């Protein structure tokens, strides 16, 4: 049992702490490798998502990147001030902002892409070779859960997907939704 599990008595708390630390390490490696780009991992993710989804709404971008809406609004404002993004109200709904990447934003993204690939390689190199595939699959499963959103079921349960599939449909019908973040 790890020190964290002993202190908290909760295995899930240890997993969450490890994920947070792994994220911090990843951000540090990204910053070191891509220092010339001047982008943070979140800025890179936002620019990449906007390039792939031209005209995406800020709400859609929040869902796609997993960045909460208020943090994303501040981040988008900084990227707009840097000349990397443009924000315009949509014609269909004047309350919705559509984001587009600028030429300068594409340049910054292209400059950071080799460093982002190197960051991925450096991070996965820290995982023993026999665990790499499962590690990436596990991370992808967690990310997919975020992409799915609350309409697709509870955020997480102590049991895994196999146990949930084995339940009769009546058990899953009364599930409560997680609180909004």
mmCIF file of C-alpha atoms in Angstrom:
data_model
loop_
_atom_site.group_PDB
_atom_site.id
_atom_site.type_symbol
_atom_site.label_atom_id
_atom_site.label_comp_id
_atom_site.label_asym_id
_atom_site.label_seq_id
_atom_site.Cartn_x
_atom_site.Cartn_y
_atom_site.Cartn_z
ATOM 1 C CA UNK A 1 0.000 0.000 0.000
ATOM 2 C CA UNK A 2 1.377 3.430 -0.921
ATOM 3 C CA UNK A 3 1.955 6.171 1.611
ATOM 4 C CA UNK A 4 -0.940 8.126 0.123
ATOM 5 C CA UNK A 5 -3.332 5.158 0.450
ATOM 6 C CA UNK A 6 -2.252 4.658 4.042
ATOM 7 C CA UNK A 7 -2.909 8.301 4.897
ATOM 8 C CA UNK A 8 -6.251 8.551 3.101
ATOM 9 C CA UNK A 9 -7.384 4.958 3.264
ATOM 10 C CA UNK A 10 -8.816 5.356 -0.212
ATOM 11 C CA UNK A 11 -7.223 3.844 -3.306
ATOM 12 C CA UNK A 12 -9.058 6.245 -5.633
ATOM 13 C CA UNK A 13 -7.500 9.230 -3.850
ATOM 14 C CA UNK A 14 -4.067 7.779 -4.625
ATOM 15 C CA UNK A 15 -4.970 7.344 -8.299
ATOM 16 C CA UNK A 16 -6.218 10.920 -8.508
ATOM 17 C CA UNK A 17 -3.069 12.243 -6.843
ATOM 18 C CA UNK A 18 -0.891 10.201 -9.196
ATOM 19 C CA UNK A 19 -2.782 11.473 -12.231
ATOM 20 C CA UNK A 20 -2.342 15.049 -11.005
ATOM 21 C CA UNK A 21 1.393 14.523 -10.463
ATOM 22 C CA UNK A 22 1.738 12.847 -13.858
ATOM 23 C CA UNK A 23 -0.029 15.831 -15.433
ATOM 24 C CA UNK A 24 2.340 18.217 -13.657
ATOM 25 C CA UNK A 25 5.330 16.232 -14.899
ATOM 26 C CA UNK A 26 3.930 16.197 -18.437
ATOM 27 C CA UNK A 27 3.431 19.964 -18.366
ATOM 28 C CA UNK A 28 7.004 20.424 -17.114
ATOM 29 C CA UNK A 29 8.423 18.231 -19.887
ATOM 30 C CA UNK A 30 6.266 20.041 -22.471
ATOM 31 C CA UNK A 31 7.497 23.432 -21.213
ATOM 32 C CA UNK A 32 11.139 22.343 -21.402
ATOM 33 C CA UNK A 33 10.870 20.814 -24.860
ATOM 34 C CA UNK A 34 8.644 23.469 -26.440
ATOM 35 C CA UNK A 35 10.081 26.529 -24.674
ATOM 36 C CA UNK A 36 10.687 28.297 -27.989
ATOM 37 C CA UNK A 37 7.012 28.096 -28.911
ATOM 38 C CA UNK A 38 5.880 30.011 -25.834
ATOM 39 C CA UNK A 39 2.765 27.819 -25.601
ATOM 40 C CA UNK A 40 1.543 25.963 -22.546
ATOM 41 C CA UNK A 41 0.038 22.487 -22.937
ATOM 42 C CA UNK A 42 -3.453 23.959 -22.559
ATOM 43 C CA UNK A 43 -2.800 26.672 -25.138
ATOM 44 C CA UNK A 44 -1.465 24.039 -27.510
ATOM 45 C CA UNK A 45 -4.546 21.851 -26.927
ATOM 46 C CA UNK A 46 -6.890 24.793 -27.552
ATOM 47 C CA UNK A 47 -5.137 25.856 -30.754
ATOM 48 C CA UNK A 48 -5.077 22.271 -31.992
ATOM 49 C CA UNK A 49 -8.782 21.764 -31.239
ATOM 50 C CA UNK A 50 -9.766 25.051 -32.906
ATOM 51 C CA UNK A 51 -7.689 24.215 -35.984
ATOM 52 C CA UNK A 52 -9.413 20.824 -36.222
ATOM 53 C CA UNK A 53 -12.882 22.355 -35.579
ATOM 54 C CA UNK A 54 -12.958 25.723 -37.328
ATOM 55 C CA UNK A 55 -15.728 27.912 -35.914
ATOM 56 C CA UNK A 56 -16.178 25.784 -32.785
ATOM 57 C CA UNK A 57 -18.138 27.416 -29.973
ATOM 58 C CA UNK A 58 -16.430 28.056 -26.653
ATOM 59 C CA UNK A 59 -18.830 25.570 -25.069
ATOM 60 C CA UNK A 60 -17.914 22.938 -27.659
ATOM 61 C CA UNK A 61 -14.240 23.687 -27.151
ATOM 62 C CA UNK A 62 -14.651 23.303 -23.403
ATOM 63 C CA UNK A 63 -16.226 19.891 -23.936
ATOM 64 C CA UNK A 64 -13.576 18.843 -26.454
ATOM 65 C CA UNK A 65 -10.567 19.893 -24.368
ATOM 66 C CA UNK A 66 -11.907 19.187 -20.874
ATOM 67 C CA UNK A 67 -11.082 22.732 -19.794
ATOM 68 C CA UNK A 68 -13.848 24.297 -17.705
ATOM 69 C CA UNK A 69 -15.707 27.174 -19.353
ATOM 70 C CA UNK A 70 -14.454 30.007 -17.145
ATOM 71 C CA UNK A 71 -10.813 28.921 -17.461
ATOM 72 C CA UNK A 72 -11.282 28.459 -21.190
ATOM 73 C CA UNK A 73 -12.778 31.946 -21.538
ATOM 74 C CA UNK A 74 -9.660 33.448 -19.902
ATOM 75 C CA UNK A 75 -7.373 31.253 -21.978
ATOM 76 C CA UNK A 76 -9.185 32.177 -25.200
ATOM 77 C CA UNK A 77 -8.956 35.864 -24.288
ATOM 78 C CA UNK A 78 -5.164 35.546 -23.897
ATOM 79 C CA UNK A 79 -4.839 33.683 -27.203
ATOM 80 C CA UNK A 80 -6.968 36.360 -28.878
ATOM 81 C CA UNK A 81 -4.767 39.098 -27.372
ATOM 82 C CA UNK A 82 -1.699 37.275 -28.724
ATOM 83 C CA UNK A 83 -3.308 37.219 -32.169
ATOM 84 C CA UNK A 84 -3.608 33.403 -32.261
ATOM 85 C CA UNK A 85 -7.412 33.182 -32.238
ATOM 86 C CA UNK A 86 -10.360 35.234 -33.450
ATOM 87 C CA UNK A 87 -13.705 35.216 -31.673
ATOM 88 C CA UNK A 88 -16.963 36.210 -33.347
ATOM 89 C CA UNK A 89 -20.614 35.874 -32.469
ATOM 90 C CA UNK A 90 -22.384 33.289 -34.575
ATOM 91 C CA UNK A 91 -25.119 34.328 -36.983
ATOM 92 C CA UNK A 92 -27.482 31.631 -35.733
ATOM 93 C CA UNK A 93 -27.185 32.541 -32.055
ATOM 94 C CA UNK A 94 -25.826 35.934 -31.047
ATOM 95 C CA UNK A 95 -25.028 34.585 -27.579
ATOM 96 C CA UNK A 96 -22.586 31.988 -28.942
ATOM 97 C CA UNK A 97 -18.953 32.741 -29.730
ATOM 98 C CA UNK A 98 -17.273 30.931 -32.609
ATOM 99 C CA UNK A 99 -13.503 30.596 -32.509
ATOM 100 C CA UNK A 100 -11.159 30.494 -35.478
ATOM 101 C CA UNK A 101 -7.404 30.092 -35.557
ATOM 102 C CA UNK A 102 -5.415 32.890 -37.189
ATOM 103 C CA UNK A 103 -2.357 32.604 -39.410
ATOM 104 C CA UNK A 104 -0.198 33.513 -36.397
ATOM 105 C CA UNK A 105 -1.972 30.828 -34.362
ATOM 106 C CA UNK A 106 -1.289 28.228 -37.060
ATOM 107 C CA UNK A 107 2.374 29.263 -37.100
ATOM 108 C CA UNK A 108 2.644 28.921 -33.314
ATOM 109 C CA UNK A 109 0.892 25.554 -33.428
ATOM 110 C CA UNK A 110 3.150 24.257 -36.222
ATOM 111 C CA UNK A 111 6.223 25.457 -34.324
ATOM 112 C CA UNK A 112 5.108 23.588 -31.181
ATOM 113 C CA UNK A 113 3.964 20.347 -32.879
ATOM 114 C CA UNK A 114 7.418 18.679 -33.119
ATOM 115 C CA UNK A 115 7.979 19.482 -29.434
ATOM 116 C CA UNK A 116 4.573 18.064 -28.530
ATOM 117 C CA UNK A 117 5.448 14.828 -30.346
ATOM 118 C CA UNK A 118 8.808 14.753 -28.549
ATOM 119 C CA UNK A 119 7.008 15.327 -25.255
ATOM 120 C CA UNK A 120 4.741 12.354 -25.927
ATOM 121 C CA UNK A 121 7.788 10.201 -26.747
ATOM 122 C CA UNK A 122 9.658 11.376 -23.644
ATOM 123 C CA UNK A 123 6.680 10.691 -21.393
ATOM 124 C CA UNK A 124 5.874 7.238 -22.745
ATOM 125 C CA UNK A 125 9.572 6.335 -22.483
ATOM 126 C CA UNK A 126 9.172 6.651 -18.699
ATOM 127 C CA UNK A 127 6.649 3.800 -18.685
ATOM 128 C CA UNK A 128 8.095 0.270 -18.832
ATOM 129 C CA UNK A 129 7.705 -1.085 -22.384
ATOM 130 C CA UNK A 130 5.424 -3.956 -21.355
ATOM 131 C CA UNK A 131 2.903 -1.507 -19.844
ATOM 132 C CA UNK A 132 2.879 1.178 -22.545
ATOM 133 C CA UNK A 133 -0.033 -0.116 -24.612
ATOM 134 C CA UNK A 134 -2.225 -0.653 -21.560
ATOM 135 C CA UNK A 135 -1.163 2.694 -20.112
ATOM 136 C CA UNK A 136 -2.203 4.575 -23.250
ATOM 137 C CA UNK A 137 -5.431 2.546 -23.503
ATOM 138 C CA UNK A 138 -6.254 3.378 -19.876
ATOM 139 C CA UNK A 139 -5.639 7.080 -20.421
ATOM 140 C CA UNK A 140 -7.752 6.977 -23.592
ATOM 141 C CA UNK A 141 -10.578 5.290 -21.656
ATOM 142 C CA UNK A 142 -10.501 8.050 -19.033
ATOM 143 C CA UNK A 143 -10.401 10.756 -21.712
ATOM 144 C CA UNK A 144 -13.313 9.118 -23.553
ATOM 145 C CA UNK A 145 -15.333 9.214 -20.345
ATOM 146 C CA UNK A 146 -14.796 12.966 -20.191
ATOM 147 C CA UNK A 147 -15.766 13.325 -23.851
ATOM 148 C CA UNK A 148 -18.928 11.297 -23.248
ATOM 149 C CA UNK A 149 -20.188 13.726 -20.625
ATOM 150 C CA UNK A 150 -22.801 13.256 -17.923
ATOM 151 C CA UNK A 151 -25.586 12.285 -20.347
ATOM 152 C CA UNK A 152 -23.790 8.995 -20.961
ATOM 153 C CA UNK A 153 -23.885 7.895 -17.332
ATOM 154 C CA UNK A 154 -22.120 8.659 -14.095
ATOM 155 C CA UNK A 155 -18.616 10.087 -14.319
ATOM 156 C CA UNK A 156 -16.988 7.125 -12.598
ATOM 157 C CA UNK A 157 -17.983 4.149 -10.535
ATOM 158 C CA UNK A 158 -15.768 1.909 -8.440
ATOM 159 C CA UNK A 159 -16.621 -0.988 -10.717
ATOM 160 C CA UNK A 160 -15.423 -1.151 -14.299
ATOM 161 C CA UNK A 161 -17.240 -1.195 -17.621
ATOM 162 C CA UNK A 162 -17.577 -4.995 -17.616
ATOM 163 C CA UNK A 163 -19.457 -4.953 -14.325
ATOM 164 C CA UNK A 164 -21.776 -2.204 -15.558
ATOM 165 C CA UNK A 165 -22.556 -4.120 -18.771
ATOM 166 C CA UNK A 166 -23.458 -7.204 -16.728
ATOM 167 C CA UNK A 167 -26.166 -5.403 -14.720
ATOM 168 C CA UNK A 168 -29.791 -5.733 -15.702
ATOM 169 C CA UNK A 169 -31.107 -2.564 -17.382
ATOM 170 C CA UNK A 170 -33.371 -1.782 -14.428
ATOM 171 C CA UNK A 171 -30.376 -1.197 -12.105
ATOM 172 C CA UNK A 172 -28.875 1.519 -14.274
ATOM 173 C CA UNK A 173 -32.129 3.392 -14.810
ATOM 174 C CA UNK A 174 -32.149 5.184 -11.464
ATOM 175 C CA UNK A 175 -28.526 6.397 -11.562
ATOM 176 C CA UNK A 176 -28.003 9.908 -10.352
ATOM 177 C CA UNK A 177 -26.013 12.388 -12.364
ATOM 178 C CA UNK A 178 -22.743 13.814 -11.031
ATOM 179 C CA UNK A 179 -22.809 17.423 -9.806
ATOM 180 C CA UNK A 180 -21.970 20.012 -12.444
ATOM 181 C CA UNK A 181 -18.454 21.384 -12.262
#
